[in-house]
GROMACS .gro file of N, CA and C in nm:
model
  549
    1ARG      N    1   2.613   2.829   0.337
    1ARG     CA    2   2.608   2.958   0.422
    1ARG      C    3   2.763   2.965   0.453
    2GLY      N    4   2.832   2.934   0.355
    2GLY     CA    5   3.003   2.983   0.381
    2GLY      C    6   3.069   2.863   0.382
    3THR      N    7   3.050   2.743   0.458
    3THR     CA    8   3.144   2.654   0.447
    3THR      C    9   3.126   2.543   0.343
    4GLU      N   10   3.235   2.536   0.265
    4GLU     CA   11   3.248   2.449   0.157
    4GLU      C   12   3.286   2.319   0.206
    5VAL      N   13   3.232   2.206   0.161
    5VAL     CA   14   3.286   2.053   0.180
    5VAL      C   15   3.291   1.988   0.057
    6ASP      N   16   3.390   1.893   0.060
    6ASP     CA   17   3.391   1.788  -0.036
    6ASP      C   18   3.338   1.688   0.023
    7VAL      N   19   3.277   1.601  -0.081
    7VAL     CA   20   3.199   1.493  -0.041
    7VAL      C   21   3.205   1.385  -0.133
    8GLN      N   22   3.165   1.246  -0.062
    8GLN     CA   23   3.183   1.129  -0.180
    8GLN      C   24   3.061   1.064  -0.162
    9TYR      N   25   3.004   1.037  -0.268
    9TYR     CA   26   2.874   0.972  -0.259
    9TYR      C   27   2.901   0.809  -0.222
   10ALA      N   28   2.809   0.740  -0.128
   10ALA     CA   29   2.849   0.605  -0.104
   10ALA      C   30   2.710   0.551  -0.070
   11LEU      N   31   2.704   0.423  -0.061
   11LEU     CA   32   2.579   0.373  -0.007
   11LEU      C   33   2.600   0.307   0.121
   12THR      N   34   2.523   0.307   0.205
   12THR     CA   35   2.553   0.223   0.342
   12THR      C   36   2.399   0.177   0.398
   13GLU      N   37   2.401   0.104   0.476
   13GLU     CA   38   2.281   0.033   0.527
   13GLU      C   39   2.210   0.131   0.611
   14ALA      N   40   2.109   0.150   0.607
   14ALA     CA   41   2.009   0.244   0.689
   14ALA      C   42   2.051   0.239   0.841
   15ASP      N   43   2.073   0.106   0.881
   15ASP     CA   44   2.099   0.091   1.024
   15ASP      C   45   2.229   0.128   1.076
   16ASP      N   46   2.323   0.165   0.967
   16ASP     CA   47   2.452   0.197   1.018
   16ASP      C   48   2.469   0.360   1.029
   17LEU      N   49   2.362   0.424   0.997
   17LEU     CA   50   2.365   0.579   0.998
   17LEU      C   51   2.319   0.614   1.146
   18ILE      N   52   2.401   0.708   1.216
   18ILE     CA   53   2.375   0.770   1.335
   18ILE      C   54   2.291   0.877   1.340
   19ALA      N   55   2.166   0.888   1.344
   19ALA     CA   56   2.087   1.013   1.334
   19ALA      C   57   2.063   1.065   1.474
   20SER      N   58   2.004   1.185   1.487
   20SER     CA   59   1.978   1.238   1.621
   20SER      C   60   1.864   1.172   1.706
   21HIS      N   61   1.778   1.113   1.624
   21HIS     CA   62   1.656   1.070   1.687
   21HIS      C   63   1.625   0.920   1.616
   22THR      N   64   1.536   0.860   1.702
   22THR     CA   65   1.499   0.711   1.646
   22THR      C   66   1.367   0.748   1.551
   23THR      N   67   1.317   0.632   1.512
   23THR     CA   68   1.206   0.642   1.410
   23THR      C   69   1.063   0.681   1.494
   24SER      N   70   1.082   0.648   1.644
   24SER     CA   71   0.978   0.672   1.741
   24SER      C   72   1.013   0.808   1.799
   25PHE      N   73   1.108   0.891   1.736
   25PHE     CA   74   1.125   1.036   1.780
   25PHE      C   75   1.200   1.055   1.913
   26THR      N   76   1.244   0.943   1.970
   26THR     CA   77   1.335   0.951   2.101
   26THR      C   78   1.483   0.988   2.063
   27VAL      N   79   1.528   1.062   2.151
   27VAL     CA   80   1.684   1.088   2.125
   27VAL      C   81   1.759   0.993   2.118
   28ASN      N   82   1.844   0.991   2.036
   28ASN     CA   83   1.961   0.866   2.005
   28ASN      C   84   2.082   0.904   2.087
   29SER      N   85   2.092   0.829   2.202
   29SER     CA   86   2.176   0.855   2.272
   29SER      C   87   2.348   0.854   2.220
   30LYS      N   88   2.351   0.756   2.106
   30LYS     CA   89   2.476   0.750   2.040
   30LYS      C   90   2.502   0.861   1.957
   31TYR      N   91   2.436   0.975   1.950
   31TYR     CA   92   2.430   1.098   1.846
   31TYR      C   93   2.482   1.194   1.950
   32PRO      N   94   2.596   1.295   1.899
   32PRO     CA   95   2.623   1.392   1.990
   32PRO      C   96   2.520   1.524   1.933
   33GLN      N   97   2.454   1.525   2.051
   33GLN     CA   98   2.354   1.626   2.042
   33GLN      C   99   2.380   1.763   1.997
   34GLU      N  100   2.509   1.800   2.030
   34GLU     CA  101   2.544   1.923   1.988
   34GLU      C  102   2.563   1.948   1.834
   35LEU      N  103   2.541   1.827   1.752
   35LEU     CA  104   2.520   1.871   1.606
   35LEU      C  105   2.378   1.880   1.565
   36GLN      N  106   2.280   1.883   1.650
   36GLN     CA  107   2.130   1.887   1.601
   36GLN      C  108   2.078   1.995   1.651
   37PRO      N  109   2.082   2.123   1.565
   37PRO     CA  110   2.027   2.264   1.594
   37PRO      C  111   1.859   2.269   1.613
   38ARG      N  112   1.828   2.148   1.573
   38ARG     CA  113   1.663   2.143   1.556
   38ARG      C  114   1.608   2.067   1.679
   39ASP      N  115   1.489   2.102   1.719
   39ASP     CA  116   1.399   2.033   1.818
   39ASP      C  117   1.344   1.916   1.738
   40ARG      N  118   1.389   1.802   1.745
   40ARG     CA  119   1.326   1.710   1.660
   40ARG      C  120   1.207   1.618   1.743
   41SER      N  121   1.206   1.684   1.851
   41SER     CA  122   1.083   1.621   1.952
   41SER      C  123   0.957   1.667   1.931
   42ARG      N  124   0.953   1.811   1.854
   42ARG     CA  125   0.862   1.884   1.838
   42ARG      C  126   0.748   1.808   1.760
   43ALA      N  127   0.624   1.819   1.759
   43ALA     CA  128   0.502   1.764   1.674
   43ALA      C  129   0.522   1.790   1.514
   44ALA      N  130   0.566   1.919   1.517
   44ALA     CA  131   0.592   1.983   1.369
   44ALA      C  132   0.704   1.895   1.293
   45SER      N  133   0.811   1.855   1.394
   45SER     CA  134   0.904   1.793   1.324
   45SER      C  135   0.865   1.656   1.304
   46GLU      N  136   0.799   1.591   1.374
   46GLU     CA  137   0.747   1.444   1.368
   46GLU      C  138   0.651   1.442   1.233
   47LEU      N  139   0.566   1.541   1.236
   47LEU     CA  140   0.467   1.539   1.111
   47LEU      C  141   0.535   1.567   0.977
   48GLN      N  142   0.658   1.631   0.979
   48GLN     CA  143   0.731   1.684   0.859
   48GLN      C  144   0.800   1.531   0.816
   49VAL      N  145   0.862   1.447   0.902
   49VAL     CA  146   0.945   1.330   0.878
   49VAL      C  147   0.834   1.235   0.812
   50LYS      N  148   0.710   1.212   0.894
   50LYS     CA  149   0.626   1.100   0.863
   50LYS      C  150   0.566   1.169   0.706
   51LYS      N  151   0.558   1.289   0.671
   51LYS     CA  152   0.504   1.317   0.534
   51LYS      C  153   0.595   1.292   0.435
   52MET      N  154   0.733   1.314   0.481
   52MET     CA  155   0.846   1.272   0.393
   52MET      C  156   0.852   1.137   0.356
   53ALA      N  157   0.817   1.061   0.443
   53ALA     CA  158   0.812   0.905   0.459
   53ALA      C  159   0.701   0.865   0.355
   54LYS      N  160   0.590   0.910   0.394
   54LYS     CA  161   0.476   0.873   0.321
   54LYS      C  162   0.474   0.927   0.160
   55ASN      N  163   0.522   1.037   0.157
   55ASN     CA  164   0.529   1.089   0.032
   55ASN      C  165   0.667   1.091  -0.051
   56LEU      N  166   0.742   0.976  -0.034
   56LEU     CA  167   0.885   0.980  -0.057
   56LEU      C  168   0.912   1.024  -0.202
   57GLU      N  169   0.982   1.117  -0.221
   57GLU     CA  170   1.045   1.155  -0.364
   57GLU      C  171   1.179   1.107  -0.379
   58PRO      N  172   1.234   0.991  -0.408
   58PRO     CA  173   1.353   0.965  -0.408
   58PRO      C  174   1.469   1.064  -0.480
   59SER      N  175   1.442   1.105  -0.600
   59SER     CA  176   1.519   1.221  -0.666
   59SER      C  177   1.563   1.339  -0.575
   60PHE      N  178   1.480   1.370  -0.470
   60PHE     CA  179   1.508   1.444  -0.382
   60PHE      C  180   1.601   1.444  -0.280
   61LEU      N  181   1.627   1.288  -0.274
   61LEU     CA  182   1.729   1.233  -0.188
   61LEU      C  183   1.870   1.202  -0.268
   62GLY      N  184   1.909   1.250  -0.369
   62GLY     CA  185   2.006   1.263  -0.449
   62GLY      C  186   2.101   1.353  -0.444
   63GLU      N  187   2.116   1.421  -0.591
   63GLU     CA  188   2.237   1.522  -0.600
   63GLU      C  189   2.162   1.637  -0.572
   64SER      N  190   2.253   1.722  -0.505
   64SER     CA  191   2.203   1.850  -0.449
   64SER      C  192   2.366   1.943  -0.433
   65PRO      N  193   2.372   2.079  -0.464
   65PRO     CA  194   2.487   2.143  -0.417
   65PRO      C  195   2.469   2.201  -0.291
   66LYS      N  196   2.346   2.190  -0.230
   66LYS     CA  197   2.314   2.228  -0.099
   66LYS      C  198   2.301   2.126   0.000
   67ALA      N  199   2.351   2.164   0.132
   67ALA     CA  200   2.365   2.040   0.242
   67ALA      C  201   2.225   2.022   0.273
   68SER      N  202   2.134   2.117   0.268
   68SER     CA  203   1.974   2.109   0.332
   68SER      C  204   1.894   2.022   0.228
   69ASP      N  205   1.944   1.977   0.119
   69ASP     CA  206   1.874   1.918   0.008
   69ASP      C  207   1.961   1.795  -0.018
   70GLY      N  208   1.891   1.697  -0.063
   70GLY     CA  209   1.970   1.571  -0.153
   70GLY      C  210   2.012   1.478  -0.048
   71ALA      N  211   2.101   1.372  -0.076
   71ALA     CA  212   2.156   1.275   0.008
   71ALA      C  213   2.190   1.340   0.131
   72PRO      N  214   2.174   1.274   0.251
   72PRO     CA  215   2.215   1.324   0.366
   72PRO      C  216   2.394   1.327   0.373
   73ILE      N  217   2.417   1.424   0.446
   73ILE     CA  218   2.581   1.432   0.472
   73ILE      C  219   2.604   1.399   0.607
   74VAL      N  220   2.738   1.297   0.594
   74VAL     CA  221   2.739   1.237   0.720
   74VAL      C  222   2.924   1.214   0.740
   75GLY      N  223   2.957   1.247   0.853
   75GLY     CA  224   3.107   1.224   0.873
   75GLY      C  225   3.149   1.092   0.856
   76PRO      N  226   3.288   1.092   0.837
   76PRO     CA  227   3.338   0.949   0.813
   76PRO      C  228   3.295   0.838   0.945
   77ASP      N  229   3.227   0.870   1.057
   77ASP     CA  230   3.183   0.794   1.170
   77ASP      C  231   3.048   0.755   1.140
   78MET      N  232   2.989   0.817   1.059
   78MET     CA  233   2.832   0.775   0.982
   78MET      C  234   2.742   0.866   1.077
   79VAL      N  235   2.788   0.952   1.144
   79VAL     CA  236   2.713   1.039   1.227
   79VAL      C  237   2.661   1.142   1.127
   80VAL      N  238   2.522   1.183   1.134
   80VAL     CA  239   2.469   1.243   1.044
   80VAL      C  240   2.463   1.389   1.072
   81GLU      N  241   2.532   1.460   0.979
   81GLU     CA  242   2.566   1.605   0.997
   81GLU      C  243   2.448   1.693   0.937
   82SER      N  244   2.400   1.654   0.810
   82SER     CA  245   2.292   1.739   0.761
   82SER      C  246   2.184   1.613   0.714
   83GLY      N  247   2.074   1.619   0.745
   83GLY     CA  248   1.961   1.545   0.694
   83GLY      C  249   1.927   1.431   0.787
   84ASN      N  250   1.918   1.463   0.906
   84ASN     CA  251   1.842   1.382   1.026
   84ASN      C  252   1.702   1.334   1.008
   85GLY      N  253   1.632   1.446   0.941
   85GLY     CA  254   1.491   1.414   0.924
   85GLY      C  255   1.486   1.334   0.782
   86ARG      N  256   1.582   1.333   0.679
   86ARG     CA  257   1.596   1.242   0.588
   86ARG      C  258   1.622   1.125   0.623
   87VAL      N  259   1.721   1.085   0.706
   87VAL     CA  260   1.744   0.961   0.751
   87VAL      C  261   1.633   0.907   0.819
   88ILE      N  262   1.575   0.977   0.923
   88ILE     CA  263   1.486   0.925   0.992
   88ILE      C  264   1.342   0.884   0.921
   89ALA      N  265   1.328   0.956   0.813
   89ALA     CA  266   1.220   0.921   0.704
   89ALA      C  267   1.251   0.808   0.633
   90LEU      N  268   1.383   0.766   0.590
   90LEU     CA  269   1.420   0.652   0.523
   90LEU      C  270   1.406   0.536   0.611
   91LYS      N  271   1.453   0.545   0.742
   91LYS     CA  272   1.442   0.416   0.835
   91LYS      C  273   1.298   0.407   0.849
   92THR      N  274   1.206   0.505   0.846
   92THR     CA  275   1.076   0.476   0.862
   92THR      C  276   1.021   0.399   0.732
   93VAL      N  277   1.060   0.442   0.603
   93VAL     CA  278   1.007   0.358   0.498
   93VAL      C  279   1.056   0.219   0.508
   94TYR      N  280   1.197   0.204   0.555
   94TYR     CA  281   1.208   0.065   0.551
   94TYR      C  282   1.140  -0.017   0.651
   95GLU      N  283   1.105   0.039   0.773
   95GLU     CA  284   1.023  -0.012   0.879
   95GLU      C  285   0.886  -0.064   0.824
   96ASN      N  286   0.831   0.028   0.752
   96ASN     CA  287   0.698   0.002   0.693
   96ASN      C  288   0.705  -0.107   0.572
   97LYS      N  289   0.825  -0.144   0.522
   97LYS     CA  290   0.839  -0.235   0.414
   97LYS      C  291   0.729  -0.240   0.309
   98GLY      N  292   0.697  -0.121   0.243
   98GLY     CA  293   0.628  -0.112   0.138
   98GLY      C  294   0.666  -0.058   0.027
   99GLN      N  295   0.587   0.000  -0.061
   99GLN     CA  296   0.568   0.053  -0.181
   99GLN      C  297   0.698   0.160  -0.184
  100GLN      N  298   0.708   0.240  -0.090
  100GLN     CA  299   0.792   0.357  -0.094
  100GLN      C  300   0.952   0.326  -0.081
  101SER      N  301   0.973   0.193  -0.004
  101SER     CA  302   1.101   0.139  -0.015
  101SER      C  303   1.151   0.072  -0.143
  102GLU      N  304   1.045   0.020  -0.205
  102GLU     CA  305   1.068  -0.038  -0.328
  102GLU      C  306   1.102   0.069  -0.423
  103LYS      N  307   1.031   0.167  -0.401
  103LYS     CA  308   1.059   0.281  -0.524
  103LYS      C  309   1.183   0.345  -0.483
  104TYR      N  310   1.239   0.367  -0.363
  104TYR     CA  311   1.360   0.425  -0.336
  104TYR      C  312   1.461   0.320  -0.388
  105ILE      N  313   1.456   0.185  -0.360
  105ILE     CA  314   1.545   0.114  -0.423
  105ILE      C  315   1.584   0.106  -0.568
  106GLN      N  316   1.447   0.097  -0.595
  106GLN     CA  317   1.450   0.102  -0.772
  106GLN      C  318   1.517   0.220  -0.813
  107TRP      N  319   1.505   0.341  -0.767
  107TRP     CA  320   1.563   0.473  -0.780
  107TRP      C  321   1.707   0.445  -0.767
  108LEU      N  322   1.740   0.385  -0.657
  108LEU     CA  323   1.915   0.392  -0.638
  108LEU      C  324   1.954   0.299  -0.762
  109ARG      N  325   1.904   0.172  -0.794
  109ARG     CA  326   1.952   0.097  -0.893
  109ARG      C  327   1.983   0.177  -1.014
  110ASP      N  328   1.860   0.244  -1.047
  110ASP     CA  329   1.832   0.322  -1.177
  110ASP      C  330   1.944   0.421  -1.193
  111ASN      N  331   2.001   0.503  -1.064
  111ASN     CA  332   2.071   0.615  -1.067
  111ASN      C  333   2.221   0.591  -1.024
  112ALA      N  334   2.255   0.440  -0.985
  112ALA     CA  335   2.377   0.418  -0.923
  112ALA      C  336   2.499   0.471  -1.006
  113GLU      N  337   2.475   0.446  -1.114
  113GLU     CA  338   2.623   0.500  -1.181
  113GLU      C  339   2.641   0.639  -1.190
  114LYS      N  340   2.552   0.701  -1.157
  114LYS     CA  341   2.542   0.864  -1.164
  114LYS      C  342   2.627   0.914  -1.044
  115PHE      N  343   2.617   0.844  -0.950
  115PHE     CA  344   2.698   0.848  -0.829
  115PHE      C  345   2.820   0.780  -0.805
  116GLY      N  346   2.869   0.709  -0.907
  116GLY     CA  347   2.976   0.652  -0.896
  116GLY      C  348   2.987   0.495  -0.826
  117LEU      N  349   2.846   0.452  -0.848
  117LEU     CA  350   2.826   0.322  -0.776
  117LEU      C  351   2.770   0.231  -0.894
  118LYS      N  352   2.738   0.094  -0.850
  118LYS     CA  353   2.699   0.012  -0.925
  118LYS      C  354   2.565  -0.060  -0.892
  119PRO      N  355   2.467  -0.094  -0.977
  119PRO     CA  356   2.343  -0.124  -0.933
  119PRO      C  357   2.355  -0.265  -0.852
  120GLU      N  358   2.470  -0.346  -0.863
  120GLU     CA  359   2.471  -0.458  -0.796
  120GLU      C  360   2.510  -0.445  -0.643
  121GLN      N  361   2.562  -0.335  -0.596
  121GLN     CA  362   2.575  -0.277  -0.490
  121GLN      C  363   2.438  -0.251  -0.403
  122VAL      N  364   2.353  -0.189  -0.481
  122VAL     CA  365   2.233  -0.163  -0.412
  122VAL      C  366   2.144  -0.311  -0.383
  123ASP      N  367   2.197  -0.406  -0.488
  123ASP     CA  368   2.110  -0.527  -0.450
  123ASP      C  369   2.177  -0.610  -0.358
  124SER      N  370   2.297  -0.575  -0.305
  124SER     CA  371   2.354  -0.656  -0.216
  124SER      C  372   2.319  -0.605  -0.080
  125MET      N  373   2.247  -0.507  -0.062
  125MET     CA  374   2.214  -0.452   0.071
  125MET      C  375   2.072  -0.458   0.105
  126GLU      N  376   2.049  -0.476   0.246
  126GLU     CA  377   1.894  -0.497   0.283
  126GLU      C  378   1.822  -0.346   0.270
  127MET      N  379   1.888  -0.256   0.333
  127MET     CA  380   1.804  -0.140   0.333
  127MET      C  381   1.920  -0.014   0.295
  128PRO      N  382   1.955   0.021   0.166
  128PRO     CA  383   2.035   0.084   0.119
  128PRO      C  384   2.010   0.243   0.130
  129VAL      N  385   2.111   0.329   0.158
  129VAL     CA  386   2.091   0.469   0.158
  129VAL      C  387   2.186   0.525   0.109
  130LEU      N  388   2.164   0.616   0.008
  130LEU     CA  389   2.278   0.725  -0.068
  130LEU      C  390   2.311   0.807   0.042
  131VAL      N  391   2.418   0.829   0.068
  131VAL     CA  392   2.492   0.934   0.143
  131VAL      C  393   2.593   1.002   0.073
  132ARG      N  394   2.624   1.117   0.136
  132ARG     CA  395   2.736   1.213   0.086
  132ARG      C  396   2.827   1.199   0.215
  133ILE      N  397   2.947   1.152   0.214
  133ILE     CA  398   3.043   1.134   0.316
  133ILE      C  399   3.133   1.275   0.292
  134ARG      N  400   3.147   1.355   0.426
  134ARG     CA  401   3.216   1.453   0.403
  134ARG      C  402   3.369   1.432   0.418
  135ARG      N  403   3.446   1.479   0.308
  135ARG     CA  404   3.570   1.448   0.315
  135ARG      C  405   3.664   1.566   0.380
  136SER      N  406   3.622   1.673   0.381
  136SER     CA  407   3.662   1.803   0.430
  136SER      C  408   3.668   1.801   0.579
  137GLU      N  409   3.793   1.854   0.625
  137GLU     CA  410   3.792   1.883   0.790
  137GLU      C  411   3.682   2.017   0.794
  138VAL      N  412   3.610   2.013   0.893
  138VAL     CA  413   3.538   2.115   0.929
  138VAL      C  414   3.507   2.131   1.075
  139ASP      N  415   3.455   2.241   1.133
  139ASP     CA  416   3.399   2.257   1.272
  139ASP      C  417   3.264   2.185   1.237
  140ARG      N  418   3.241   2.054   1.304
  140ARG     CA  419   3.133   1.998   1.284
  140ARG      C  420   3.003   2.095   1.330
  141VAL      N  421   3.004   2.122   1.458
  141VAL     CA  422   2.901   2.215   1.512
  141VAL      C  423   2.853   2.303   1.418
  142LYS      N  424   2.967   2.398   1.385
  142LYS     CA  425   2.939   2.518   1.284
  142LYS      C  426   2.862   2.463   1.173
  143PHE      N  427   2.913   2.355   1.090
  143PHE     CA  428   2.848   2.321   0.962
  143PHE      C  429   2.726   2.246   0.978
  144ALA      N  430   2.711   2.194   1.091
  144ALA     CA  431   2.563   2.136   1.112
  144ALA      C  432   2.463   2.252   1.122
  145LYS      N  433   2.493   2.350   1.212
  145LYS     CA  434   2.439   2.474   1.206
  145LYS      C  435   2.402   2.551   1.099
  146GLU      N  436   2.493   2.571   1.008
  146GLU     CA  437   2.476   2.626   0.882
  146GLU      C  438   2.403   2.565   0.790
  147ALA      N  439   2.412   2.414   0.796
  147ALA     CA  440   2.329   2.326   0.695
  147ALA      C  441   2.186   2.353   0.729
  148ASN      N  442   2.174   2.375   0.861
  148ASN     CA  443   2.015   2.395   0.902
  148ASN      C  444   1.964   2.530   0.882
  149GLU      N  445   2.041   2.619   0.838
  149GLU     CA  446   1.989   2.769   0.823
  149GLU      C  447   1.929   2.768   0.698
  150GLN      N  448   1.802   2.857   0.725
  150GLN     CA  449   1.723   2.887   0.562
  150GLN      C  450   1.798   2.961   0.477
  151ALA      N  451   1.810   2.939   0.341
  151ALA     CA  452   1.890   3.020   0.251
  151ALA      C  453   1.801   3.149   0.209
  152THR      N  454   1.679   3.132   0.223
  152THR     CA  455   1.600   3.250   0.208
  152THR      C  456   1.532   3.309   0.327
  153ALA      N  457   1.518   3.426   0.340
  153ALA     CA  458   1.434   3.500   0.444
  153ALA      C  459   1.309   3.422   0.490
  154ALA      N  460   1.277   3.393   0.605
  154ALA     CA  461   1.172   3.346   0.666
  154ALA      C  462   1.051   3.442   0.662
  155MET      N  463   0.909   3.407   0.618
  155MET     CA  464   0.815   3.514   0.637
  155MET      C  465   0.797   3.545   0.775
  156SER      N  466   0.763   3.665   0.796
  156SER     CA  467   0.729   3.707   0.938
  156SER      C  468   0.588   3.650   0.977
  157ALA      N  469   0.550   3.673   1.101
  157ALA     CA  470   0.423   3.603   1.143
  157ALA      C  471   0.282   3.680   1.065
  158THR      N  472   0.311   3.816   1.031
  158THR     CA  473   0.213   3.882   0.975
  158THR      C  474   0.210   3.818   0.808
  159GLU      N  475   0.315   3.806   0.735
  159GLU     CA  476   0.305   3.765   0.615
  159GLU      C  477   0.268   3.625   0.596
  160GLN      N  478   0.315   3.516   0.707
  160GLN     CA  479   0.267   3.406   0.681
  160GLN      C  480   0.100   3.402   0.717
  161ALA      N  481   0.046   3.485   0.786
  161ALA     CA  482  -0.105   3.484   0.819
  161ALA      C  483  -0.169   3.539   0.715
  162MET      N  484  -0.129   3.624   0.625
  162MET     CA  485  -0.167   3.669   0.501
  162MET      C  486  -0.203   3.572   0.379
  163ALA      N  487  -0.077   3.486   0.387
  163ALA     CA  488  -0.068   3.388   0.289
  163ALA      C  489  -0.163   3.282   0.327
  164ASP      N  490  -0.157   3.250   0.451
  164ASP     CA  491  -0.265   3.143   0.518
  164ASP      C  492  -0.382   3.185   0.482
  165ALA      N  493  -0.452   3.310   0.511
  165ALA     CA  494  -0.568   3.361   0.501
  165ALA      C  495  -0.631   3.357   0.338
  166LYS      N  496  -0.534   3.363   0.243
  166LYS     CA  497  -0.572   3.351   0.123
  166LYS      C  498  -0.604   3.216   0.069
  167SER      N  499  -0.555   3.116   0.150
  167SER     CA  500  -0.599   2.964   0.116
  167SER      C  501  -0.715   2.933   0.176
  168LEU      N  502  -0.795   3.005   0.277
  168LEU     CA  503  -0.889   2.978   0.337
  168LEU      C  504  -1.018   3.002   0.224
  169SER      N  505  -1.114   2.882   0.241
  169SER     CA  506  -1.239   2.952   0.148
  169SER      C  507  -1.355   3.002   0.235
  170LEU      N  508  -1.435   3.078   0.169
  170LEU     CA  509  -1.536   3.148   0.217
  170LEU      C  510  -1.642   3.041   0.303
  171SER      N  511  -1.657   2.936   0.235
  171SER     CA  512  -1.741   2.823   0.305
  171SER      C  513  -1.706   2.790   0.432
  172LEU      N  514  -1.543   2.788   0.444
  172LEU     CA  515  -1.489   2.743   0.566
  172LEU      C  516  -1.514   2.826   0.677
  173LEU      N  517  -1.508   2.953   0.643
  173LEU     CA  518  -1.529   3.070   0.736
  173LEU      C  519  -1.669   3.102   0.773
  174GLU      N  520  -1.753   3.058   0.705
  174GLU     CA  521  -1.911   3.053   0.745
  174GLU      C  522  -1.906   2.943   0.832
  175THR      N  523  -1.841   2.834   0.872
  175THR     CA  524  -1.871   2.740   0.952
  175THR      C  525  -1.812   2.794   1.089
  176PHE      N  526  -1.726   2.903   1.095
  176PHE     CA  527  -1.664   2.931   1.216
  176PHE      C  528  -1.762   3.046   1.308
  177TYR      N  529  -1.780   2.985   1.425
  177TYR     CA  530  -1.885   3.031   1.523
  177TYR      C  531  -1.795   3.064   1.636
  178PRO      N  532  -1.732   3.169   1.657
  178PRO     CA  533  -1.657   3.172   1.799
  178PRO      C  534  -1.761   3.220   1.916
  179SER      N  535  -1.721   3.165   2.012
  179SER     CA  536  -1.799   3.184   2.136
  179SER      C  537  -1.752   3.322   2.196
  180GLU      N  538  -1.816   3.378   2.306
  180GLU     CA  539  -1.805   3.518   2.359
  180GLU      C  540  -1.660   3.528   2.402
  181ASP      N  541  -1.603   3.427   2.458
  181ASP     CA  542  -1.457   3.419   2.497
  181ASP      C  543  -1.347   3.400   2.368
  182GLY      N  544  -1.389   3.408   2.226
  182GLY     CA  545  -1.313   3.401   2.119
  182GLY      C  546  -1.274   3.241   2.106
  183THR      N  547  -1.319   3.161   2.173
  183THR     CA  548  -1.265   3.001   2.111
  183THR      C  549  -1.380   2.948   2.027
   0.00000   0.00000   0.00000
């Protein structure tokens, strides 16, 4: 959205990252809340993060020219400036200790050299996370806000309703019996 930043890829432990919220979606008191333009306490946000953790695609957490995608961007102090949802999802994956964490760690091993890292670095960590450490000086609040803006225009309520209506099947509509008050 206009603010260009230089970044350096690095591995860090998940617990060293300071995200806006915990995996139980409570506010993290260590996080400067002015850097979080989203309301992560909303049910939709929680659902998005849980879905990301359940269906983790490691390659989506790697290289990207956009702050809104790829490895999370953190300041030198490990405060997440872009990618709080991604970090919360990864911490959730590690808490669950299952196939998704193994999948992510294997992807990190397989792709370490691409990011200037060594597979041995991944193996030496308990809960490794690939991050982009911001090296440029920026207005952090402005950068965090810009990183969370949509790159494309959002659909209007009417456009969204029309798109949603196309995905409804006739058989589903046949089961809809509204009462006199419309419920």
